[in-house]
Short mmCIF file of N, CA and C and ligand atoms in Angstrom, two decimals:
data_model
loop_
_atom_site.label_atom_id
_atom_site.label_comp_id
_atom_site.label_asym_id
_atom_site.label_seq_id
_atom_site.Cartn_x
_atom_site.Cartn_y
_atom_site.Cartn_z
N UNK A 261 -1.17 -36.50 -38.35
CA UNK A 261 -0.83 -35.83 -37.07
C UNK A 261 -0.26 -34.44 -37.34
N UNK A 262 0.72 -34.52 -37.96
CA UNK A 262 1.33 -33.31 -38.25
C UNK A 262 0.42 -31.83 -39.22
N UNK A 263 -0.49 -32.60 -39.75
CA UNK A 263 -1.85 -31.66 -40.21
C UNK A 263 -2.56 -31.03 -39.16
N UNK A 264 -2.78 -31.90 -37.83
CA UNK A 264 -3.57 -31.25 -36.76
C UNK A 264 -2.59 -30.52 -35.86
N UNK A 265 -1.59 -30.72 -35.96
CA UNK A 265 -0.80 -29.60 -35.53
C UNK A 265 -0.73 -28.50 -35.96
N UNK A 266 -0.25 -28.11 -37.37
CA UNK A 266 -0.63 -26.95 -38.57
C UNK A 266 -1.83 -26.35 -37.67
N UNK A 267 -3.43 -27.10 -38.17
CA UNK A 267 -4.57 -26.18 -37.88
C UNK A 267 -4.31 -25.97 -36.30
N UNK A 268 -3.84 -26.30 -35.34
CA UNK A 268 -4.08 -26.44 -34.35
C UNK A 268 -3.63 -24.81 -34.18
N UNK A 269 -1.80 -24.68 -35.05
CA UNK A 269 -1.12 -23.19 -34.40
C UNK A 269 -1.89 -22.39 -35.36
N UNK A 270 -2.56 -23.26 -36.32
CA UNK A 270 -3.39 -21.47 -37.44
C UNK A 270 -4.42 -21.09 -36.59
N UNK A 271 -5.12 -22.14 -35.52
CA UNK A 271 -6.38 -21.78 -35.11
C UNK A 271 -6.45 -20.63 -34.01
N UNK A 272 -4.82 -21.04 -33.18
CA UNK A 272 -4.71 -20.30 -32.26
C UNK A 272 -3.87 -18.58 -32.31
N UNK A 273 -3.15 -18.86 -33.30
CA UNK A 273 -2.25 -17.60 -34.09
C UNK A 273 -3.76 -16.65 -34.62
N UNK A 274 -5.39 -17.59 -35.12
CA UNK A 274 -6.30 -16.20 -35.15
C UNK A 274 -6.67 -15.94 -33.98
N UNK A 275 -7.14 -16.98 -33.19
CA UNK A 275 -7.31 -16.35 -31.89
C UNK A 275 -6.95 -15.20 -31.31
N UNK A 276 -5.55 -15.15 -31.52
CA UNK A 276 -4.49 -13.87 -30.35
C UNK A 276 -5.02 -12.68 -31.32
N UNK A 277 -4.80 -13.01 -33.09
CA UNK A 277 -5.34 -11.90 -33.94
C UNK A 277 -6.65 -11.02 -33.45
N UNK A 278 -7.92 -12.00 -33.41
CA UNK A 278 -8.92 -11.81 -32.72
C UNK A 278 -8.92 -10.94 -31.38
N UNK A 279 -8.27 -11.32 -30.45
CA UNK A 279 -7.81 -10.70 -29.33
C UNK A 279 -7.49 -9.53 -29.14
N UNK A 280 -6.73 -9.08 -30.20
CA UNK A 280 -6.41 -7.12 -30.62
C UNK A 280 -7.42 -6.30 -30.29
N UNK A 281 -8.25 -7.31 -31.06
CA UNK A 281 -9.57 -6.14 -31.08
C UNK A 281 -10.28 -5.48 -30.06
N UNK A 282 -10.13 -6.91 -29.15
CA UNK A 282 -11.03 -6.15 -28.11
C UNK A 282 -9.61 -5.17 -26.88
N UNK A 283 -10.06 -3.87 -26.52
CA UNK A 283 -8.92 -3.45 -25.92
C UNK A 283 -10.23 -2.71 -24.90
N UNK A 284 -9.05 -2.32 -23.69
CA UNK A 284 -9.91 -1.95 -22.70
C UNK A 284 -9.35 -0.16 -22.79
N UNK A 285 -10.59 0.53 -21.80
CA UNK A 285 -10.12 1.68 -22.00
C UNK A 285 -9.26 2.30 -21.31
N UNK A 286 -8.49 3.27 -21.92
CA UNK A 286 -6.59 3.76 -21.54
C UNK A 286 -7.24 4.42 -19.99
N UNK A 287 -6.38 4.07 -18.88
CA UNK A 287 -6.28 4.72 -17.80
C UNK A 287 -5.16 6.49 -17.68
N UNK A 288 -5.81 7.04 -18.79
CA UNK A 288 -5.06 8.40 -18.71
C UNK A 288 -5.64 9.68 -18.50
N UNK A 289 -6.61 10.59 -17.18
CA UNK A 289 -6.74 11.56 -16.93
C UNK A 289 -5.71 12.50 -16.89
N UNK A 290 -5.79 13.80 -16.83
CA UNK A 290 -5.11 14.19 -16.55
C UNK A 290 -5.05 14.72 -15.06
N UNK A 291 -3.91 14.82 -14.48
CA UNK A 291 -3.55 15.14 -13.44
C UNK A 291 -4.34 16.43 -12.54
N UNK A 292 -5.63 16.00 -11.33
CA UNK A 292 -6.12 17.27 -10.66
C UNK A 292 -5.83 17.88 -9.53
N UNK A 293 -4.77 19.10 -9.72
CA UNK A 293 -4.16 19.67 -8.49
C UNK A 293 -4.82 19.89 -7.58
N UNK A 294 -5.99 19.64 -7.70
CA UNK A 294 -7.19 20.39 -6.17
C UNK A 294 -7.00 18.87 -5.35
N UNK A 295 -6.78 17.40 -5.79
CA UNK A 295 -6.68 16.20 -5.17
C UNK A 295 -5.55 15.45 -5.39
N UNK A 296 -5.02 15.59 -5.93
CA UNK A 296 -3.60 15.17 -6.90
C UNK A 296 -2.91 14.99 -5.25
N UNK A 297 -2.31 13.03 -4.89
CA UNK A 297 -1.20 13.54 -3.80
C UNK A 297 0.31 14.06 -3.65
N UNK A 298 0.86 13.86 -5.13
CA UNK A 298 1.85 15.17 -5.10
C UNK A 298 1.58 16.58 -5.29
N UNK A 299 0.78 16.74 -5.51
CA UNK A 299 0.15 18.13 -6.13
C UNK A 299 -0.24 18.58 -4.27
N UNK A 300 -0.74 17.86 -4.01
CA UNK A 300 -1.28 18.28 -2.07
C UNK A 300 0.17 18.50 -1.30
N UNK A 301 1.28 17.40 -1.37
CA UNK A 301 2.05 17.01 0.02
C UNK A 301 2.99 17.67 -0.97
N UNK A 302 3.82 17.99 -1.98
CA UNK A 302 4.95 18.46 -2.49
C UNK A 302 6.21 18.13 -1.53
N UNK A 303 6.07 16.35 -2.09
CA UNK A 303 7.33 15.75 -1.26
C UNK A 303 8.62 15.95 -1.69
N UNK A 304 9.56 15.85 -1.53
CA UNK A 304 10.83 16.10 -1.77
C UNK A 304 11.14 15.04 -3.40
N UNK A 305 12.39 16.03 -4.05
CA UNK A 305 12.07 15.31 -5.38
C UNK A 305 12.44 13.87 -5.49
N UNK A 306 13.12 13.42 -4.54
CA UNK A 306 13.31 11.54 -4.82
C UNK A 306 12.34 11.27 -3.75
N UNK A 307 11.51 11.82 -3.37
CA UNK A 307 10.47 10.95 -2.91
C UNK A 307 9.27 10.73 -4.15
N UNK A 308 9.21 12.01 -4.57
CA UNK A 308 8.39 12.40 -5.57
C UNK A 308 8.34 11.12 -6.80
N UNK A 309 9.98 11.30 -7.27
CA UNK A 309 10.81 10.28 -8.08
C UNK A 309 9.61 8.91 -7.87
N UNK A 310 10.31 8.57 -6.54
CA UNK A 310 9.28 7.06 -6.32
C UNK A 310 8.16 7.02 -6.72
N UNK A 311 7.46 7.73 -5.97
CA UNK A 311 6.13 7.66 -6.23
C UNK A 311 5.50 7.59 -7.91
N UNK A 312 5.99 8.34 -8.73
CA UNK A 312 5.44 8.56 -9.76
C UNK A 312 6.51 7.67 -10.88
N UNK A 313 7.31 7.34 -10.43
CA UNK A 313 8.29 5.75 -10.84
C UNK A 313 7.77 4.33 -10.63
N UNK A 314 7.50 4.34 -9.14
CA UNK A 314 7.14 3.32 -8.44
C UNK A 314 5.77 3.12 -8.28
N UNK A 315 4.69 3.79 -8.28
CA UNK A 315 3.37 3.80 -8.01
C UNK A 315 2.46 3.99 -8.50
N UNK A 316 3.11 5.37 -9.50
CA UNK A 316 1.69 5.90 -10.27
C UNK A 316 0.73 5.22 -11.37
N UNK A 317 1.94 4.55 -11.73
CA UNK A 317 1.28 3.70 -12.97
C UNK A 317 -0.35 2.74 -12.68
N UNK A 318 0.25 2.32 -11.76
CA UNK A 318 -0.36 1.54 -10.81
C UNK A 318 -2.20 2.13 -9.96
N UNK A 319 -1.85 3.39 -8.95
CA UNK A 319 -2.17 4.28 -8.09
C UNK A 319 -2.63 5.33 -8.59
N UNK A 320 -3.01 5.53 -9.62
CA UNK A 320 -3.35 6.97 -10.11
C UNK A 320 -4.31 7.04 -11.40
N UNK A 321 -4.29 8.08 -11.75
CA UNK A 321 -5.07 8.01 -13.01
C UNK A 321 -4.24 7.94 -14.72
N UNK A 322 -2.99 8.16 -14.18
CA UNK A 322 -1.97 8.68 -15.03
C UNK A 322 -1.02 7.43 -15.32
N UNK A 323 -1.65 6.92 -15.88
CA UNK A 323 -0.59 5.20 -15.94
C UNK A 323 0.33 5.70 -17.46
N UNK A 324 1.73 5.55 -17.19
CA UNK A 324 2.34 5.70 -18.69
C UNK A 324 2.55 4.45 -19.02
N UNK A 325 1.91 3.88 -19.93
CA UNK A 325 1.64 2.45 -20.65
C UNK A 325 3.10 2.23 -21.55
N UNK A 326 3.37 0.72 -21.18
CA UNK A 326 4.62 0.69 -21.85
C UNK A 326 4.01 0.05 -23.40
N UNK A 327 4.67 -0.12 -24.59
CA UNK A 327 4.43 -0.44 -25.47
C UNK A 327 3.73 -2.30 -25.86
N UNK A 328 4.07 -2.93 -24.67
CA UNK A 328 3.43 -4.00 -24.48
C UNK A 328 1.78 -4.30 -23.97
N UNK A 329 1.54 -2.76 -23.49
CA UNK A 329 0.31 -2.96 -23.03
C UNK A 329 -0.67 -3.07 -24.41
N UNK A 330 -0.40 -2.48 -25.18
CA UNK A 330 -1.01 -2.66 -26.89
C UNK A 330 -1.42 -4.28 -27.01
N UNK A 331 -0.18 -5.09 -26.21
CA UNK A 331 -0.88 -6.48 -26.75
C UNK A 331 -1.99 -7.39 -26.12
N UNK A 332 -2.70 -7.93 -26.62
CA UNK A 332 -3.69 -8.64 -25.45
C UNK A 332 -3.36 -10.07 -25.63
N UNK A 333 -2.96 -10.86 -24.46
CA UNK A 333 -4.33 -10.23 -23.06
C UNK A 333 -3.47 -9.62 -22.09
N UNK A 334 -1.83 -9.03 -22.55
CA UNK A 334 -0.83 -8.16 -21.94
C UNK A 334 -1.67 -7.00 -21.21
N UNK A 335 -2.27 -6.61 -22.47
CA UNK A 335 -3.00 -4.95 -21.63
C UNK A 335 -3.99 -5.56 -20.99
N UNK A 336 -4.96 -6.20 -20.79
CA UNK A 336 -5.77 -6.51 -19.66
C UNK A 336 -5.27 -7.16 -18.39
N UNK A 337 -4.30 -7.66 -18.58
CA UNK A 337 -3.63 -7.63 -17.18
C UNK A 337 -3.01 -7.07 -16.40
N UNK A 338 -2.44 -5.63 -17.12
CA UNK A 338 -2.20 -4.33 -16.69
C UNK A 338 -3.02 -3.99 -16.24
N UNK A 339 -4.34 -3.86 -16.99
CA UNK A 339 -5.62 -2.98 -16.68
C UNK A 339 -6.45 -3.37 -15.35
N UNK A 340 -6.44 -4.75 -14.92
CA UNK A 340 -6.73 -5.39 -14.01
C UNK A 340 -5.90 -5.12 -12.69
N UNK A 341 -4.57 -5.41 -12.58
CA UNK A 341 -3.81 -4.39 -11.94
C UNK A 341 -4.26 -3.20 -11.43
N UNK A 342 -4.05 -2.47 -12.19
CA UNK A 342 -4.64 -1.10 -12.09
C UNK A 342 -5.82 -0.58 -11.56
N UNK A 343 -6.63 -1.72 -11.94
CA UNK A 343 -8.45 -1.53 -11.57
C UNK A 343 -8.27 -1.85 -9.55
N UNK A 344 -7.35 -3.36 -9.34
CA UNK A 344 -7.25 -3.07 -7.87
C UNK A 344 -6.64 -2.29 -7.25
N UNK A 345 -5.38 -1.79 -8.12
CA UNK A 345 -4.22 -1.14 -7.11
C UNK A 345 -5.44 0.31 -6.79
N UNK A 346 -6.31 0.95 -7.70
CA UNK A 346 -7.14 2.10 -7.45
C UNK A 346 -8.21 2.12 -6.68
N UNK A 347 -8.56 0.23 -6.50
CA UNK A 347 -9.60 0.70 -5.33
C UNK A 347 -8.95 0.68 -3.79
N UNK A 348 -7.69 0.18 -4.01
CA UNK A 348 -6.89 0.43 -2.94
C UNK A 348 -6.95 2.08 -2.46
N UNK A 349 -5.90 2.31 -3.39
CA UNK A 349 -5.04 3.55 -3.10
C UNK A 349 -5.16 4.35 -4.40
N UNK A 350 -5.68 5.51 -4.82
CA UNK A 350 -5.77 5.95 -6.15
C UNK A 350 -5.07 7.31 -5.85
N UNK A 351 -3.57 8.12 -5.88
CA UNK A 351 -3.48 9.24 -5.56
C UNK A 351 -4.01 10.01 -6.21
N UNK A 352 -4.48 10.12 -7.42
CA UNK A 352 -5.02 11.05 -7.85
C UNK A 352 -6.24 11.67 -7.54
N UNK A 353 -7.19 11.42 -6.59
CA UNK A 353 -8.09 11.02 -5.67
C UNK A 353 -7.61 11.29 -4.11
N UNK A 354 -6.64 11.24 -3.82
CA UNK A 354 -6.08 11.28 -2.14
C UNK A 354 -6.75 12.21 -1.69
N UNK A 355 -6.94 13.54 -2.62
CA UNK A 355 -7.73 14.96 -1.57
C UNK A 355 -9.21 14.17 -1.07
N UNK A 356 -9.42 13.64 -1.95
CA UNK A 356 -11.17 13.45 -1.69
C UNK A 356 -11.21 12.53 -0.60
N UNK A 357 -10.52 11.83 0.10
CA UNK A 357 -10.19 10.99 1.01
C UNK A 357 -10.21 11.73 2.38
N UNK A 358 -11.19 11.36 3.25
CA UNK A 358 -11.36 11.62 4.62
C UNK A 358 -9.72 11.78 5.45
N UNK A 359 -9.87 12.21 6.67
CA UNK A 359 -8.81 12.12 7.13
C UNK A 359 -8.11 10.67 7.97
N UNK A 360 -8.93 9.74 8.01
CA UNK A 360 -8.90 8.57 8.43
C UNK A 360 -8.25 7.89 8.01
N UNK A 361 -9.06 7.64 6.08
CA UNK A 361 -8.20 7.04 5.59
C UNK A 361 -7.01 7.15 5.01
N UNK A 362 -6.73 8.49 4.91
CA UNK A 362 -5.45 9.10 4.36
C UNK A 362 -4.09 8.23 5.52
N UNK A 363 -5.02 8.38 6.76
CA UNK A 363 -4.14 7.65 8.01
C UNK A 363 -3.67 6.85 7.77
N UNK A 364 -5.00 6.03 7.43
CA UNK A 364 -4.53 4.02 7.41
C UNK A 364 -3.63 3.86 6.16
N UNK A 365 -3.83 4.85 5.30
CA UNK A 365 -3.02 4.42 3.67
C UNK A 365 -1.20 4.59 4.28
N UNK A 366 -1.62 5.89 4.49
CA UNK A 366 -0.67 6.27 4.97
C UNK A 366 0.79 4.82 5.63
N UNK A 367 -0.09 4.37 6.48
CA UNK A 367 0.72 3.67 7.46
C UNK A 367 0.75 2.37 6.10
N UNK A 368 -0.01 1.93 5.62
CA UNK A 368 0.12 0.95 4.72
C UNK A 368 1.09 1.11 3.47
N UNK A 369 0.83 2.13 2.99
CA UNK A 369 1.95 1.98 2.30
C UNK A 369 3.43 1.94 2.53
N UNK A 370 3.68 2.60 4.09
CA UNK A 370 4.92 1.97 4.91
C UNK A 370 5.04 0.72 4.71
N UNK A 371 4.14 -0.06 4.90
CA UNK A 371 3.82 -1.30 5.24
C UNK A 371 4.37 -2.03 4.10
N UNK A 372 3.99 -1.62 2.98
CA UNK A 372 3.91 -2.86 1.40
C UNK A 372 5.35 -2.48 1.02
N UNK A 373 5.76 -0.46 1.23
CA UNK A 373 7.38 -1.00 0.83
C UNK A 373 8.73 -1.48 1.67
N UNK A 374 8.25 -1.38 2.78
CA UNK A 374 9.44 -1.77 3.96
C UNK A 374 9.07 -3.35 3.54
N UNK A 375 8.13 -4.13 3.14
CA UNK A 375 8.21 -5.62 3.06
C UNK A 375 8.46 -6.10 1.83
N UNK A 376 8.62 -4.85 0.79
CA UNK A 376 8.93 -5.35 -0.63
C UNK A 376 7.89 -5.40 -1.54
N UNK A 377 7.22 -4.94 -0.97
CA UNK A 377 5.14 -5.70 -1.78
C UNK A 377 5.42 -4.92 -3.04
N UNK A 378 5.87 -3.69 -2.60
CA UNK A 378 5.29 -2.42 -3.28
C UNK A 378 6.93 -1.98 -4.03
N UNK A 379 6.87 -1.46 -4.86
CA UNK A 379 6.31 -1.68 -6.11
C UNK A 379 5.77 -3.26 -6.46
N UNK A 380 4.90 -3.62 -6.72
CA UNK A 380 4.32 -5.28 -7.30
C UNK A 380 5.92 -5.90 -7.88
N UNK A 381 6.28 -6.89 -7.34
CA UNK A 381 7.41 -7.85 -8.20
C UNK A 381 7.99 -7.73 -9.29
N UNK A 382 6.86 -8.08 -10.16
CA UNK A 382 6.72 -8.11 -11.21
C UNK A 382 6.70 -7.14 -12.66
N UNK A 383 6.30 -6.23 -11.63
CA UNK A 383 6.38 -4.47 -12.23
C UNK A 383 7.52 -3.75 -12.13
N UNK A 384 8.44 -4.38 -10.72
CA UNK A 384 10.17 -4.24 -10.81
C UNK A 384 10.39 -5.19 -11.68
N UNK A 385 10.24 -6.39 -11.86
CA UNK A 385 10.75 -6.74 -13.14
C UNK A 385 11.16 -6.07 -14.44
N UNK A 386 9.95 -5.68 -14.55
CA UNK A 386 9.57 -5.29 -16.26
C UNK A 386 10.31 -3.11 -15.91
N UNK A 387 10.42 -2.95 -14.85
CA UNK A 387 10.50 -1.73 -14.66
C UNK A 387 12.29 -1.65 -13.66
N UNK A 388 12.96 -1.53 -14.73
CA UNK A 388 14.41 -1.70 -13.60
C UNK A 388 14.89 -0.31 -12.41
N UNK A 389 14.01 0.75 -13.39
CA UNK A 389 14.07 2.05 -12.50
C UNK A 389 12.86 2.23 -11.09
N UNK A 390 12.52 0.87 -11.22
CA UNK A 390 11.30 1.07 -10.31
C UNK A 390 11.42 0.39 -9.26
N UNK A 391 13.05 -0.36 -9.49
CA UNK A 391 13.20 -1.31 -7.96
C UNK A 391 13.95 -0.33 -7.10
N UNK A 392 13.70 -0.09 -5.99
CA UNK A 392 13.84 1.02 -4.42
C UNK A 392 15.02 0.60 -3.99
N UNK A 393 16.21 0.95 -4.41
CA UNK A 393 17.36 0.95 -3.64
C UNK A 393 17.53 0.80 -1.95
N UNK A 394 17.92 1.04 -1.20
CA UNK A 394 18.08 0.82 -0.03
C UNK A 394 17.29 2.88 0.71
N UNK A 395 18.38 3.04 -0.08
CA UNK A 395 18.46 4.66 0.40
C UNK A 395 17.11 5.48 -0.34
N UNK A 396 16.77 4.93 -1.53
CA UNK A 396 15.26 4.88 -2.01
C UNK A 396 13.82 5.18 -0.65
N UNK A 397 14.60 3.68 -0.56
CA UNK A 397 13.16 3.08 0.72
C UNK A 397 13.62 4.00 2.11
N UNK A 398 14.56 3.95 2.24
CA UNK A 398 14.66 4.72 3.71
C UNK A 398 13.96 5.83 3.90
N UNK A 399 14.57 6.59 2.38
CA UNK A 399 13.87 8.05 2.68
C UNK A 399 12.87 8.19 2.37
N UNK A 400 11.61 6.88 1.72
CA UNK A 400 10.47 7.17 1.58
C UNK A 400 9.63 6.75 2.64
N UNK A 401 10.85 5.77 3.60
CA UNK A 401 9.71 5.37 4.76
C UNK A 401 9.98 6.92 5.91
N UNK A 402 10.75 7.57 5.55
CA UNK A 402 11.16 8.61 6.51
C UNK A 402 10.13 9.74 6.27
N UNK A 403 9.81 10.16 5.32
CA UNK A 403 9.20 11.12 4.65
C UNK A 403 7.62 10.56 4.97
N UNK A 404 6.86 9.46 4.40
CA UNK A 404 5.77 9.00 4.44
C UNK A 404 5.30 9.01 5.92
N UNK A 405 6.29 8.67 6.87
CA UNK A 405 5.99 8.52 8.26
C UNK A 405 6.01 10.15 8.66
N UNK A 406 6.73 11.20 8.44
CA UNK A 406 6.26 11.93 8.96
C UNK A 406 5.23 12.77 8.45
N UNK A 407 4.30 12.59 7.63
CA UNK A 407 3.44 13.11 7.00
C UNK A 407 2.51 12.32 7.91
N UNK A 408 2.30 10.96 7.94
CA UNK A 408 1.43 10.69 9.46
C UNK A 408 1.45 11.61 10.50
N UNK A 409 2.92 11.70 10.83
CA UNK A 409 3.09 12.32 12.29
C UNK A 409 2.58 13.82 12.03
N UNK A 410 2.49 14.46 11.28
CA UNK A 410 2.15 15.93 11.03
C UNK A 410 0.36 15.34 10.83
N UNK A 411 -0.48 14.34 10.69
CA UNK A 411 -1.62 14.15 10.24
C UNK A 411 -1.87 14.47 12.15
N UNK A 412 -1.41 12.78 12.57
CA UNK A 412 -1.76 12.82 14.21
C UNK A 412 -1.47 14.00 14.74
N UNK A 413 -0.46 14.87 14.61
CA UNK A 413 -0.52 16.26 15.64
C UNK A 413 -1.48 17.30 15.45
N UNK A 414 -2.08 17.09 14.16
CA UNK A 414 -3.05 18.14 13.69
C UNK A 414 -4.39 17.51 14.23
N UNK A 415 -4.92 16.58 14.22
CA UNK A 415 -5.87 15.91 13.76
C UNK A 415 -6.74 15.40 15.35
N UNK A 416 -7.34 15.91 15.74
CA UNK A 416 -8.39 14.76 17.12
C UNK A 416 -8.09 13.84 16.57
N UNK A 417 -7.67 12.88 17.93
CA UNK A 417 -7.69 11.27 17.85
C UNK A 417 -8.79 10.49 17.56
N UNK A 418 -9.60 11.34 18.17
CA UNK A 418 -11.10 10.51 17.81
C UNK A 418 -11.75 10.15 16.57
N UNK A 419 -10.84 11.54 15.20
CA UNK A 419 -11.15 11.76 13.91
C UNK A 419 -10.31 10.61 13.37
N UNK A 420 -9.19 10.33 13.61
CA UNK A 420 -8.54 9.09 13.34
C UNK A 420 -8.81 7.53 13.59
N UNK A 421 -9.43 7.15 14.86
CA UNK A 421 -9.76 6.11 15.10
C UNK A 421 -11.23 5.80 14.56
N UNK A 422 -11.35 4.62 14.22
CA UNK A 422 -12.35 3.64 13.37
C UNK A 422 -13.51 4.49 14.99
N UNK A 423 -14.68 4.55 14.51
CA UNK A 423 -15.95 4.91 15.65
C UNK A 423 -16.16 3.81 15.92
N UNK A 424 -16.27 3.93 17.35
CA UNK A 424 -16.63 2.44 18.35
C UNK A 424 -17.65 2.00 18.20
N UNK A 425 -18.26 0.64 17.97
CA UNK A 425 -20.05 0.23 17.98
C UNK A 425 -20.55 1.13 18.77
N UNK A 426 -21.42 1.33 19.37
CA UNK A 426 -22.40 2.25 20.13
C UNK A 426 -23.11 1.11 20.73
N UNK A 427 -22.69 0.14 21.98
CA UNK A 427 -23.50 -0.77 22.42
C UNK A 427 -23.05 -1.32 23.74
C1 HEC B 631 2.04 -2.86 -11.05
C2 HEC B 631 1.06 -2.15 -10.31
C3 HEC B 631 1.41 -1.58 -8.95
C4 HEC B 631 2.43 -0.74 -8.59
C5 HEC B 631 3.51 -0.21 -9.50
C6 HEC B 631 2.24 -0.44 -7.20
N1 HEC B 631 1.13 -1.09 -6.72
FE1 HEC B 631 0.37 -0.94 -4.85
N2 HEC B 631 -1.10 -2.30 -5.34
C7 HEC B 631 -1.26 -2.88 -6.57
C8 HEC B 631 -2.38 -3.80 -6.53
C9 HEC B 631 -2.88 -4.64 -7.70
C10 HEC B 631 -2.89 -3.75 -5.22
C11 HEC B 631 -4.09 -4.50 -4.66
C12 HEC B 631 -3.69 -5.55 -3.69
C13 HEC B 631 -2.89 -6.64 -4.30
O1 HEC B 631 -3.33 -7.24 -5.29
O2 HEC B 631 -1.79 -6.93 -3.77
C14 HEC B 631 -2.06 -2.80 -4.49
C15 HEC B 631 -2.22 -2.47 -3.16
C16 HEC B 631 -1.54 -1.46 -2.52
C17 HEC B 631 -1.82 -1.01 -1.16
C18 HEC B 631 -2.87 -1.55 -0.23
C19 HEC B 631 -2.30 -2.79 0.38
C20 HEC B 631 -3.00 -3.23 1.64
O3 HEC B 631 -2.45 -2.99 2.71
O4 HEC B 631 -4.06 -3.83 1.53
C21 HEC B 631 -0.94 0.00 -0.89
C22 HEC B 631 -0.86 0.82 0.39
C23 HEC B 631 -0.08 0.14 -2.05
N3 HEC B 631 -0.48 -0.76 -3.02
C24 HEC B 631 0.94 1.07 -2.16
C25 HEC B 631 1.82 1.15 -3.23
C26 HEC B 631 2.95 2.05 -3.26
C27 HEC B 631 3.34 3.00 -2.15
C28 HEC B 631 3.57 1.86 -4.46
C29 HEC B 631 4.83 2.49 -4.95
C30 HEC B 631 5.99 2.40 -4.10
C31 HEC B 631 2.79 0.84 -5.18
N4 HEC B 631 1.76 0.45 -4.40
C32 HEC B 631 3.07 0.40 -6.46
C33 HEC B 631 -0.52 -2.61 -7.71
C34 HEC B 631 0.60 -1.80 -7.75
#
């Protein structure tokens, strides 16, 4: 018994070895001011703070990888992360975004941090500078909302609302 235990942890200790190898590729562009959404809205610097504390890693092209992402299947579950949080919301990308959806993000990301979503749990876990204080969240739901409200005063309503069937 105690032999098939031995091979059992040698078999699986190559496994994880094995596992190194395969790595996925680093989510690191660099930053493009012509679409970049701090580079566009030049929010105030603790809003800024958040965002690129709280989000970017996540939301952007510019993920700063902590030293755990090296391990697998650690870094592919980062990377996976990352692959949805961007078809979500990718700021680095925000210019290229219609004015619609800039809307709906807009209001959504109100949405995920007034309920806690946002930053991901788990990413405040591992990230202690990344959990939103009180006065954090206030002033990012204060700031985020009026960047809507400056969208709607500029913007035809009609350019904002989803187009009606035609029927
Ligand atoms: C650890 C990675 C991570 C971080 C950090 C993160 N997100 Fe996300 N986010 C995701 C993932 C993954 C999704 C895709 C939906 C899901 O799985 O919950 C998502 C979805 C979203 C959505 C779309 C949700 C919807 O309504 O469908 C918004 C908006 C959003 N995130 C905003 C933010 C904001 C704002 C921050 C920073 C305050 C942030 N996220 C930080 C990973 C992250």
């Amino acid at each position: 018994m105690k032999k098939i235990v031995r091979w059992a942890l040698i078999v699986i200790a190559a496994g994880f070895v094995v596992l190194q190898f395969f790595r996925s590729p680093k989510n690191s562009a660099p930053a493009d001011p012509a679409v970049d959404f701090i580079a566009q809205y030049h929010p105030p610097a603790d809003v800024e703070n958040v965002l690129r504390v709280g989000c970017y890693d996540c939301h952007s092209n510019e993920t700063r990888y902590p030293w755990y992402a090296e391990v697998q299947p650690v870094g592919w579950w980062l990377n996976e992360h990352i692959k949805n949080a961007k078809g979500e919301v990718n700021f680095s990308e925000w210019g290229s975004y219609r004015v619609r959806r800039k809307f709906k993000k807009l209001e959504e990301m109100m949405t995920q941090v007034q309920k806690g979503e946002m930053p991901l749990p788990s990413y405040q876990l591992l990230h202690g500078d990344a959990k939103l204080s009180a006065e954090q969240t206030r002033r990012f739901l204060e700031w985020v909302g009026a960047m809507r409200d400056t969208i709607k005063a500029t913007t035809p309503a009609d350019s904002l609302a989803r187009p009606r069937p035609t029927s």
